[in-house]
Coordinates of C-alpha atoms in Angstrom, one line a residue:
X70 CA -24.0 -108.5 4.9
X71 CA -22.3 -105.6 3.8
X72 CA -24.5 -102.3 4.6
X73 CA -24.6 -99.2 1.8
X74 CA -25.5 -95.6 3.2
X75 CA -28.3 -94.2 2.0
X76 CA -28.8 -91.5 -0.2
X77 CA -30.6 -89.6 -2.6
X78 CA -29.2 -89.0 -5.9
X79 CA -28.1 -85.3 -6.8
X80 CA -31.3 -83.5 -8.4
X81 CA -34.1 -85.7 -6.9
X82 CA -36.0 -84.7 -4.1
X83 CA -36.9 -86.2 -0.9
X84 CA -39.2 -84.5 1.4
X85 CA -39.8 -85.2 4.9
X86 CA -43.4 -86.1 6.3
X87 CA -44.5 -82.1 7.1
X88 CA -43.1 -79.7 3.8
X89 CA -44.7 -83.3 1.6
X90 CA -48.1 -82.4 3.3
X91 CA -47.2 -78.3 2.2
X92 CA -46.3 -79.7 -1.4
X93 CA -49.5 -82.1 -1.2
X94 CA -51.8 -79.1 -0.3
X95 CA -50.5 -77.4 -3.2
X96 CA -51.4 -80.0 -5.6
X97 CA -54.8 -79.9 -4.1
X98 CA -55.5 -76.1 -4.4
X99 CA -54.4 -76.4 -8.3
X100 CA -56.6 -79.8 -8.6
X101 CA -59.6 -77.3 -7.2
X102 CA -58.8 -74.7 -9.2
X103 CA -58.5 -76.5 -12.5
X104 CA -61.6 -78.1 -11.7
X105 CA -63.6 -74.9 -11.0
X106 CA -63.1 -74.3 -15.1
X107 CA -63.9 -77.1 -16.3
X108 CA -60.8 -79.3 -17.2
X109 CA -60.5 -83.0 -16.4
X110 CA -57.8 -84.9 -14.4
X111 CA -55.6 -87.1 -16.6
X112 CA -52.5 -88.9 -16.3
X113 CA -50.3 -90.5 -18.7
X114 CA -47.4 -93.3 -18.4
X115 CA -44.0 -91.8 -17.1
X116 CA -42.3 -94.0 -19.6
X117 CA -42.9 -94.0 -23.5
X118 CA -41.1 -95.4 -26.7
X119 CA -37.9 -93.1 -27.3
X120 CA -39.8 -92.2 -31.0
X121 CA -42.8 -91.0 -29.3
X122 CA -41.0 -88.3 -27.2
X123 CA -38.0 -87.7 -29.9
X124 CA -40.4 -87.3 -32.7
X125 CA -40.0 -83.4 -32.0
X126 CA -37.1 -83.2 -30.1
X127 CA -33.8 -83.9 -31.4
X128 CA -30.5 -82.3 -30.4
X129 CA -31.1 -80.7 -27.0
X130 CA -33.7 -82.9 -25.9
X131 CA -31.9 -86.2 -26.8
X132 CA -29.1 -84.6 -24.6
X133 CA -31.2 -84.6 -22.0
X134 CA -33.6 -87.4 -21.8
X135 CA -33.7 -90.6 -19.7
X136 CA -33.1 -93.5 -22.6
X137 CA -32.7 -97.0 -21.6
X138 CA -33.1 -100.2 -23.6
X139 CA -35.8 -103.2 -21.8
X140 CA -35.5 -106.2 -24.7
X141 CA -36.1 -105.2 -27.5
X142 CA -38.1 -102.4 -26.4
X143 CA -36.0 -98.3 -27.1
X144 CA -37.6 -96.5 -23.9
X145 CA -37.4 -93.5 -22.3
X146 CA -38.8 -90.9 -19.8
X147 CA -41.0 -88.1 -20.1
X148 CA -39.5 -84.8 -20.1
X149 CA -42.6 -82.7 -20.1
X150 CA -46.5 -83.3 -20.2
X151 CA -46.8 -82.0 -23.4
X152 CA -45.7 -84.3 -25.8
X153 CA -47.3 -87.3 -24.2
X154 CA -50.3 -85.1 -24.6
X155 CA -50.1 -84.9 -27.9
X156 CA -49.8 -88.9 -28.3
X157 CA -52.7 -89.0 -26.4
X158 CA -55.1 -86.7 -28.3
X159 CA -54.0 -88.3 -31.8
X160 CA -54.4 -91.6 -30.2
X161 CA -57.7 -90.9 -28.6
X162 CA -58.8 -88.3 -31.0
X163 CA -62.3 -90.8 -31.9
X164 CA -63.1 -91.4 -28.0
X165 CA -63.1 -87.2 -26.8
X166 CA -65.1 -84.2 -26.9
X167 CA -63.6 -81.0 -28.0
X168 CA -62.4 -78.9 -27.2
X169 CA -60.7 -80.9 -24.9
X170 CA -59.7 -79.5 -21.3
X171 CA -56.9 -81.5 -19.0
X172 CA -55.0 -80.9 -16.2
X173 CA -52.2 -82.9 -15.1
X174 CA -49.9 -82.5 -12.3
X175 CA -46.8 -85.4 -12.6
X176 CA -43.2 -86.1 -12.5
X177 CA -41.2 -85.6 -15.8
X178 CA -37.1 -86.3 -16.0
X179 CA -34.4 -84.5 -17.9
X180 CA -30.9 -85.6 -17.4
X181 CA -29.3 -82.2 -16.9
X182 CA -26.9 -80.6 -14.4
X183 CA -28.4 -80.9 -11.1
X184 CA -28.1 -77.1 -9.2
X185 CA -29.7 -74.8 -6.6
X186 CA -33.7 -75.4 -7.3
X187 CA -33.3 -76.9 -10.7
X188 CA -34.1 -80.7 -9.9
X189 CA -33.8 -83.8 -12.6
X190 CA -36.9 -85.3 -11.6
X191 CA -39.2 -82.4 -11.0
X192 CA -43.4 -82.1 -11.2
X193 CA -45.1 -80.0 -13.6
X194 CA -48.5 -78.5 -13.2
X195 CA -50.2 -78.4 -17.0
X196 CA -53.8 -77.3 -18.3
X197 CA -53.9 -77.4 -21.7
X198 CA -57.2 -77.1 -24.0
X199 CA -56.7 -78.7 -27.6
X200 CA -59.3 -77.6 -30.2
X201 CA -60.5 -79.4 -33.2
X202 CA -59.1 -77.7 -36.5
X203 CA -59.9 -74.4 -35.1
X204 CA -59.4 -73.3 -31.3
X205 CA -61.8 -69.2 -30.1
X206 CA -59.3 -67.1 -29.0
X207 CA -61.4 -66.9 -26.2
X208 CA -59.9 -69.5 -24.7
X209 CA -56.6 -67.8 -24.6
X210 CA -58.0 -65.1 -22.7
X211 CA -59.1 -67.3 -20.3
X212 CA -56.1 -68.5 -19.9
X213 CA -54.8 -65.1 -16.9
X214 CA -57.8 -65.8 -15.0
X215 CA -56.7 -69.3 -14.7
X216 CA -53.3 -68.0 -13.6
X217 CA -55.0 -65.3 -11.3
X218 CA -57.3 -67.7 -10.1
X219 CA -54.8 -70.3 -8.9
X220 CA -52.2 -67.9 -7.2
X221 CA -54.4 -65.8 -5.3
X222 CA -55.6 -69.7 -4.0
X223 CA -52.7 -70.3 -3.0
X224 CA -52.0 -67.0 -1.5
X225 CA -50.0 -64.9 -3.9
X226 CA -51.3 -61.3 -4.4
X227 CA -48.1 -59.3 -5.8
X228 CA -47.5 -61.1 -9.0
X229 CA -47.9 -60.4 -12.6
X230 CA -48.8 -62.1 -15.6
X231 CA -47.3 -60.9 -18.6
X232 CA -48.6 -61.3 -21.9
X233 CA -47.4 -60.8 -25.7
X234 CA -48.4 -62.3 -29.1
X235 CA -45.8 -64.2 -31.4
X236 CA -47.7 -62.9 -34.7
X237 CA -46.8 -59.1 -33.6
X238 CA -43.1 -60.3 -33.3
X239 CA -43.0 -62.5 -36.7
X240 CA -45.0 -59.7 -38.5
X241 CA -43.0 -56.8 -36.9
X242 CA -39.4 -58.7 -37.8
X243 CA -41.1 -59.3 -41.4
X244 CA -41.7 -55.5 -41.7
X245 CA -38.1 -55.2 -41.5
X246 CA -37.1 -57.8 -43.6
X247 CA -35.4 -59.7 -40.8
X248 CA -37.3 -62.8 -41.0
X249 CA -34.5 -65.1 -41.5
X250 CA -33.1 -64.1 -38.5
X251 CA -36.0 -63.7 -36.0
X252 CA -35.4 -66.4 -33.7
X253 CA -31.9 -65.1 -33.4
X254 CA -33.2 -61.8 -32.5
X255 CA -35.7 -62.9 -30.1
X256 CA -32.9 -65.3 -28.0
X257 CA -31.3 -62.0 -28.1
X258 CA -34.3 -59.5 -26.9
X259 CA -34.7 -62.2 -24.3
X260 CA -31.2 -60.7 -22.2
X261 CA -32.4 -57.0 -22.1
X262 CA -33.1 -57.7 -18.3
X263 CA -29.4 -59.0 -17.7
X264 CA -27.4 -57.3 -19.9
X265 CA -29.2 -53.8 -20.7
X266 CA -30.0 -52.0 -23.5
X267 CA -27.3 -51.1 -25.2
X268 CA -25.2 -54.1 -24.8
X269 CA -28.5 -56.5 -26.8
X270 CA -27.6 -53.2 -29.2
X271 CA -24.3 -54.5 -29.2
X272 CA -25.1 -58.4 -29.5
X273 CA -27.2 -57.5 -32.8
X274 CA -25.4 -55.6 -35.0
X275 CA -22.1 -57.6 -34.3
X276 CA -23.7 -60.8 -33.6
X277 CA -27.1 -61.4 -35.5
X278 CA -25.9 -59.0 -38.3
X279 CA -28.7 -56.4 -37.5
X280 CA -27.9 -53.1 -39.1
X281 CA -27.9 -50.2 -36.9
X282 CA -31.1 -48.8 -38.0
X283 CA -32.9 -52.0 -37.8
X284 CA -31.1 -52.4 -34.3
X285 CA -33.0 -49.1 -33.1
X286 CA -36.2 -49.7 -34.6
X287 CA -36.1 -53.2 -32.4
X288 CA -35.3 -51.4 -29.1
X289 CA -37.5 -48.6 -29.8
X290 CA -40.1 -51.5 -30.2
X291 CA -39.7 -53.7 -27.2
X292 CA -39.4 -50.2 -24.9
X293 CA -42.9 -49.2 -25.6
X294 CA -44.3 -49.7 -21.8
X295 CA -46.9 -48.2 -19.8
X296 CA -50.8 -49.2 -19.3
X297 CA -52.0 -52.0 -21.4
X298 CA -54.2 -49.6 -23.4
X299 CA -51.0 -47.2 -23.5
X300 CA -49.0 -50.5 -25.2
X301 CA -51.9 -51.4 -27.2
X302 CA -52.7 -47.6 -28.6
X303 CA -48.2 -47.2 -29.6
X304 CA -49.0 -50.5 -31.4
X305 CA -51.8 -49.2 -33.7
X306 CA -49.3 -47.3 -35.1
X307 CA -47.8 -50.4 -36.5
X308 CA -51.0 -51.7 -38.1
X309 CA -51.7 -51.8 -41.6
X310 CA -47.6 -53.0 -42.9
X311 CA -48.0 -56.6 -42.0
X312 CA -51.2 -59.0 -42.0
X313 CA -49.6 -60.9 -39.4
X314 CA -48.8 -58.6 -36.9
X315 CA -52.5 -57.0 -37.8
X316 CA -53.9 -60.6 -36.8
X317 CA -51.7 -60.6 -34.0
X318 CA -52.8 -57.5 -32.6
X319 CA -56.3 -58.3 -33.1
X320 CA -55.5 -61.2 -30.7
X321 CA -54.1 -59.5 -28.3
X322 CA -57.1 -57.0 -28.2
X323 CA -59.5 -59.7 -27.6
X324 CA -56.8 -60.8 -24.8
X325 CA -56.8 -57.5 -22.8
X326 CA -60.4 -56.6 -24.0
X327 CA -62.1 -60.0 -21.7
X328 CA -59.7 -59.6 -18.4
X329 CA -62.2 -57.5 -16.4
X330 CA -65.0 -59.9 -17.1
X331 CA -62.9 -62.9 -16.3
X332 CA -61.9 -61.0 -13.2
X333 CA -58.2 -60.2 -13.5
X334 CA -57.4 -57.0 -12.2
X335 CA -55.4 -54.5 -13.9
X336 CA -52.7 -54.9 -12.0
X337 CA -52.0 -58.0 -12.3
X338 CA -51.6 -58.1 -15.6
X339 CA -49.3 -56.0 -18.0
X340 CA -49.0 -56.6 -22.0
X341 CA -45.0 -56.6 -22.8
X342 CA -43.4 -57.2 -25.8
X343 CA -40.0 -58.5 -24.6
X344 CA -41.8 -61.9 -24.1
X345 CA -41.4 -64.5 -26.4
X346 CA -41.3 -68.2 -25.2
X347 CA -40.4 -71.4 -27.0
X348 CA -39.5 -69.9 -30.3
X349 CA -40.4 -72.7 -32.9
X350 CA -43.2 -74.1 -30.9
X351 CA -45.8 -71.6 -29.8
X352 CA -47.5 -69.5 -32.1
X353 CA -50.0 -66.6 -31.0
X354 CA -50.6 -65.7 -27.2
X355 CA -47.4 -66.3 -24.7
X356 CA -47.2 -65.7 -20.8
X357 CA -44.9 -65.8 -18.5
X358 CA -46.2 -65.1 -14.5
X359 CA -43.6 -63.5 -12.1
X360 CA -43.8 -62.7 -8.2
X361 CA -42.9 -58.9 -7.9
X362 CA -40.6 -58.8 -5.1
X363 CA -39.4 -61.8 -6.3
X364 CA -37.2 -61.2 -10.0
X365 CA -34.8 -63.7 -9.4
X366 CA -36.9 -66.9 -9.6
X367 CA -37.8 -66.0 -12.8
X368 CA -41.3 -66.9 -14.5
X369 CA -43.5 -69.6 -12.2
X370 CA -45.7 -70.0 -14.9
X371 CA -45.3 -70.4 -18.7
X372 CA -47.0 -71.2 -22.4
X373 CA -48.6 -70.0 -25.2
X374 CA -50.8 -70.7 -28.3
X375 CA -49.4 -73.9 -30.6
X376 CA -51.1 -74.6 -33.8
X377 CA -50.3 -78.5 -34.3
X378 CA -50.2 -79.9 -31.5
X379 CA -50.0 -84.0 -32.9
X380 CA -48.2 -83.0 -36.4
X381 CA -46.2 -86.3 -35.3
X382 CA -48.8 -88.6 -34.7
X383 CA -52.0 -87.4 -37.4
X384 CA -52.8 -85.4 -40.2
X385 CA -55.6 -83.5 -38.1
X386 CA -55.1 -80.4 -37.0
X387 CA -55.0 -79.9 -33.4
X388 CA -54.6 -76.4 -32.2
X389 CA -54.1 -75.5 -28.7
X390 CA -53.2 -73.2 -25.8
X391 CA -51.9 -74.3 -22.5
X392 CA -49.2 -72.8 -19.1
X393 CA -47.3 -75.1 -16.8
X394 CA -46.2 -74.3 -13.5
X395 CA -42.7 -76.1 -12.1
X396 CA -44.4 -77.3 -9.1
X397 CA -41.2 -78.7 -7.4
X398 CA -38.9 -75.8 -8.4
X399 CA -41.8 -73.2 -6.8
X400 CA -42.5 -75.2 -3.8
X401 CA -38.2 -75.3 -3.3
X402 CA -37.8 -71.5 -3.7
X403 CA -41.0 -70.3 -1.8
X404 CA -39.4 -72.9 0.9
X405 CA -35.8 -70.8 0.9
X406 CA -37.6 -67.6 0.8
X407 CA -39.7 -68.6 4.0
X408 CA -43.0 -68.3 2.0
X409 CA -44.4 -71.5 3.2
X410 CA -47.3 -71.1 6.0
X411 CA -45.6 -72.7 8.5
X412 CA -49.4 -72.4 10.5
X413 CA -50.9 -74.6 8.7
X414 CA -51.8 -78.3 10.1
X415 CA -49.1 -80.7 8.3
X416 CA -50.0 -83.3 10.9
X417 CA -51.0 -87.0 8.9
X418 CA -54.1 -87.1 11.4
X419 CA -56.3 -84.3 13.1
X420 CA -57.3 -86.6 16.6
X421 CA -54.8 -89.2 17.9
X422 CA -56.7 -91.1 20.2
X423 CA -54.7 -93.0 23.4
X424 CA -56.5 -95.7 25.0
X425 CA -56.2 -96.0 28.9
X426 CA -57.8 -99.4 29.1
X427 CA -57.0 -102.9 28.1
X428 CA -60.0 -103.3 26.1
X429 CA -60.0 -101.8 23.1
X430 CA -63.2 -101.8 21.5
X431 CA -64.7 -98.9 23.4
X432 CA -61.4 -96.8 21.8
X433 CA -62.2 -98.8 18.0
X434 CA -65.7 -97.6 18.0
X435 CA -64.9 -93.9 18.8
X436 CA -62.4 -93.6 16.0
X437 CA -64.8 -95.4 13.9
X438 CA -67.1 -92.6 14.4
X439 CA -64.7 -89.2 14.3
X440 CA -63.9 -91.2 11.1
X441 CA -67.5 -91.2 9.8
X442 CA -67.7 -87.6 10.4
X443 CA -64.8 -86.5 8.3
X444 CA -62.1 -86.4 11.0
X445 CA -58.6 -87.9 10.1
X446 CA -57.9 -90.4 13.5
X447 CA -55.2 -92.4 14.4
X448 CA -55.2 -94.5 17.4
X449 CA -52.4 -95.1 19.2
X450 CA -51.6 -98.7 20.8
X451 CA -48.5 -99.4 21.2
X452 CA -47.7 -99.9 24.5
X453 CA -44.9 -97.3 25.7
X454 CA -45.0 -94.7 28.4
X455 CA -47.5 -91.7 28.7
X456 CA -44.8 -88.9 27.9
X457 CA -43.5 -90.7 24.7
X458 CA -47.3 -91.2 23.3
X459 CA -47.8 -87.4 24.0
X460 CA -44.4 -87.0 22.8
X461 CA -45.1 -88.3 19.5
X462 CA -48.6 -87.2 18.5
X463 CA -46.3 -83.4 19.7
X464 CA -43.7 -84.3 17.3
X465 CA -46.5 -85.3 14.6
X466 CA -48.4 -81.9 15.3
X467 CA -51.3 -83.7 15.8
X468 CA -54.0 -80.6 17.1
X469 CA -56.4 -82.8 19.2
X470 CA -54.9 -85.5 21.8
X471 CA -58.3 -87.7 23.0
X472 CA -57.9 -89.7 26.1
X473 CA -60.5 -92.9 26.3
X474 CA -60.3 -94.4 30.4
X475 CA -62.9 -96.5 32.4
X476 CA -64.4 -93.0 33.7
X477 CA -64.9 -91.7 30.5
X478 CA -66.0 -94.9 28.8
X479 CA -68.3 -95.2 31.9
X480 CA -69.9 -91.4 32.1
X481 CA -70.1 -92.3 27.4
X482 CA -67.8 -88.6 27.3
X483 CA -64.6 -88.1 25.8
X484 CA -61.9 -86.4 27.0
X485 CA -59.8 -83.9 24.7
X486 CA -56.9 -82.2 24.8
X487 CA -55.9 -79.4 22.5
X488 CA -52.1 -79.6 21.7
X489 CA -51.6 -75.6 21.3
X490 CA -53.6 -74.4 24.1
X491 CA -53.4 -77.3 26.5
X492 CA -57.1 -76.4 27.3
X493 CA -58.7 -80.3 27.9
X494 CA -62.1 -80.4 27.6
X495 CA -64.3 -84.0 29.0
X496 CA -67.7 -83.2 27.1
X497 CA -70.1 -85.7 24.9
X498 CA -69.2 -87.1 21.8
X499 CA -71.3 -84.2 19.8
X500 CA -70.2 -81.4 21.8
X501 CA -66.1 -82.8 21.7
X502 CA -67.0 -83.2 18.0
X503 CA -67.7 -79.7 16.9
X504 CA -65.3 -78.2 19.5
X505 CA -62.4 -80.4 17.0
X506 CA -64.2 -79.2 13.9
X507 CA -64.6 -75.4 14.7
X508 CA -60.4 -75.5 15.7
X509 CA -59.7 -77.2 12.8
X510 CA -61.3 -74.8 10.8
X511 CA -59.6 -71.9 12.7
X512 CA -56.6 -73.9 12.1
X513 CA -56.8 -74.1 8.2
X514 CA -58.2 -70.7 7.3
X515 CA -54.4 -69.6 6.1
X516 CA -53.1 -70.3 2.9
X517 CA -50.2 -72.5 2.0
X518 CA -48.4 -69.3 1.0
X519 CA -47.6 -65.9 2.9
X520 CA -45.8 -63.2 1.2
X521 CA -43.9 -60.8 2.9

């Protein structure tokens, strides 16, 4: 038989056995970190009917997805957790509580061009929380301790989450009659950090069709900076032309106002009125999350307020507000950047235990027990030469080597090596036992990330 080389197709990802244990400690941080506010695990099938994911789509999307025919049967794969939330909700709207809080961290697929960190199979990291005809804007200023809360877990401290409202953008546009031509204006806005000032300018009088004066008023607009109570007090000058940018500031009051007391600091946190985000889909609050010295990844965390989230599916309303991280596009560029602990144990066990005798039971029974005590064990049989069993529990990074011969079995000790130090230790069972867990504990005290 003919043999095929192997290979991954362009825009999936393979990892190998130690950065898969960094991307799976990842996935348990944000899994912790969800939990700690309350939202619940869920997961929903990877493929749907092409209607249920197309329903909003259209155009770009159908560009983009994974369609295939199975029978009968018009299928396709999910693109993003969001729509097959929505399904979810309108399907299970009778069996839930609301609001309703999920996580879920999964695979989605778009069929674009593979490049540098953009994959085509890729996992996303989503919280949403879905209210029932109404949703407290509370909840959307919960939404930066969430972010804080779950980078600072995983190690980040310079980063900052950036925050706007879409109602002071509709109602400011509105104010100068330019709502036709808002979303042009906004795609627009959205290069001032490529192209500068005065070439958007440019873009929106000969472009968009913006007339000169309108042109200034926008940059005038989007370059109010400083403190968030600076931006807040230039916007009050605004108020009192438009009910929806009122409303929209009054949002974003209540945003700013609750930070403290959710525990984001200042300085993590700036309000600026270049962000926008999915323009015919979110519809109050939007973030976007940046690493400081790091511009050019762009934002590692996104979303916003939406007001329907199941139009498609039901008639109720089903208001929401949720962020998703691109977990596989982060853990790729903090990987380049060198940003992954390398420290940290990636090793599939923490004790590989290496039996000197024919008998194994003796061997059986003592990883039965390190077992019962919480401590990952593997135990080594096969029968090959000392220096290629240390070799491989080495090559695994396994922290703890324990030896098991007719002395030690005899004298009921075990004897332990630890692979960094090389100190070996022949002590009881309970004494060998907490020496392993006080160096494992040393050994996982990092976090998965280290800035630099």
């Amino acid at each position: 038989m003919s043999k095929m080389t192997p290979r991954t197709l362009s825009g999936f990802m393979e990892l190998l056995p130690q950065p898969q244990q960094q991307m799976e400690r990842m996935m348990d941080i944000l899994r912790r970190t969800y939990s700690l506010y309350g939202f619940t695990p869920l997961d929903t099938p990877v493929i749907e009917a092409s209607e249920v994911l197309l329903a909003k789509g259209g155009g770009e999307t159908e560009k983009q997805i994974y369609r295939f025919q199975k029978g009968d049967a018009d299928l396709a794969l999910r693109f993003d957790l969001t729509v097959p939330l929505a399904k979810y909700v309108a399907l299970h709207y009778n069996d839930l509580s609301f609001p309703f809080r999920r996580y879920q961290i999964g695979k989605v697929y778009r069929g674009e061009r593979a490049q540098r960190g953009r994959f085509r199979e890729f996992y996303q990291a989503d919280i949403d929380i879905i209210g029932d005809g109404k949703l407290d804007i509370t909840n959307e200023a919960e939404i930066p301790a969430i972010i804080y809360q779950t980078f600072t877990s995983l190690g980040l401290k310079r980063f900052q989450i950036r925050v706007n409202n879409r109602k002071i953008l509709n109602g400011f546009y509105a104010m100068l009659g330019l709502t036709a031509r808002s979303g042009d204006i906004m795609r627009t806005v959205d290069k001032l950090d490529k192209i500068g000032a005065e070439k958007v300018r440019t873009l929106l009088t000969d472009e968009v069709g913006v007339s000169a004066e309108s042109a200034d008023e926008i940059l005038k607009f989007i370059a109010i900076t400083g403190g968030n109570e600076q931006v807040l007090a230039a916007l009050e000058s605004y108020r009192g032309r438009n009910e929806v940018f009122d409303e929209g500031l009054d949002q974003l009051n209540t945003v700013v106002k609750y930070l403290s007391a959710f525990g984001v600091p200042a300085e993590n946190f700036a309000v600026d009125l270049t962000i926008a985000r999915g323009l015919d889909y979110y519809t109050g609050t939007v973030y976007e999350t940046t690493l400081l010295d790091h511009p050019e990844i762009g934002s590692v965390c996104s979303g916003g307020r939406y007001d329907n989230l199941a139009a498609y599916y039901t008639d109720k309303q089903l208001p929401g507000v949720g962020i998703s991280i691109g977990l596989t596009r982060l853990f790729y560029v903090l990987g380049e950047q060198g940003m992954l602990n390398p420290g940290l144990p990636t090793a599939p066990a923490d004790v590989l235990i290496l039996p000197m005798t024919a008998e194994l039971a003796p061997a059986v029974t003592l990883a039965t027990r390190l077992r019962a005590a919480g401590v990952r064990t593997q135990l080594y049989t096969e029968q090959k030469k000392f220096k290629a069993k240390m070799s491989y529990a080495d090559k695994l990074g396994v922290p703890y080597v324990v030896f098991l011969g007719d002395d030690e079995i005899a004298g009921n000790v075990v004897a332990c090596k630890d692979m960094a130090s090389g100190q070996q230790t022949t002590l009881p069972f309970d004494e060998t036992l907490g020496l392993i867990r006080r160096g494992l504990d040393a050994r996982n005290a990092g976090t998965v990330i280290v800035e630099k």
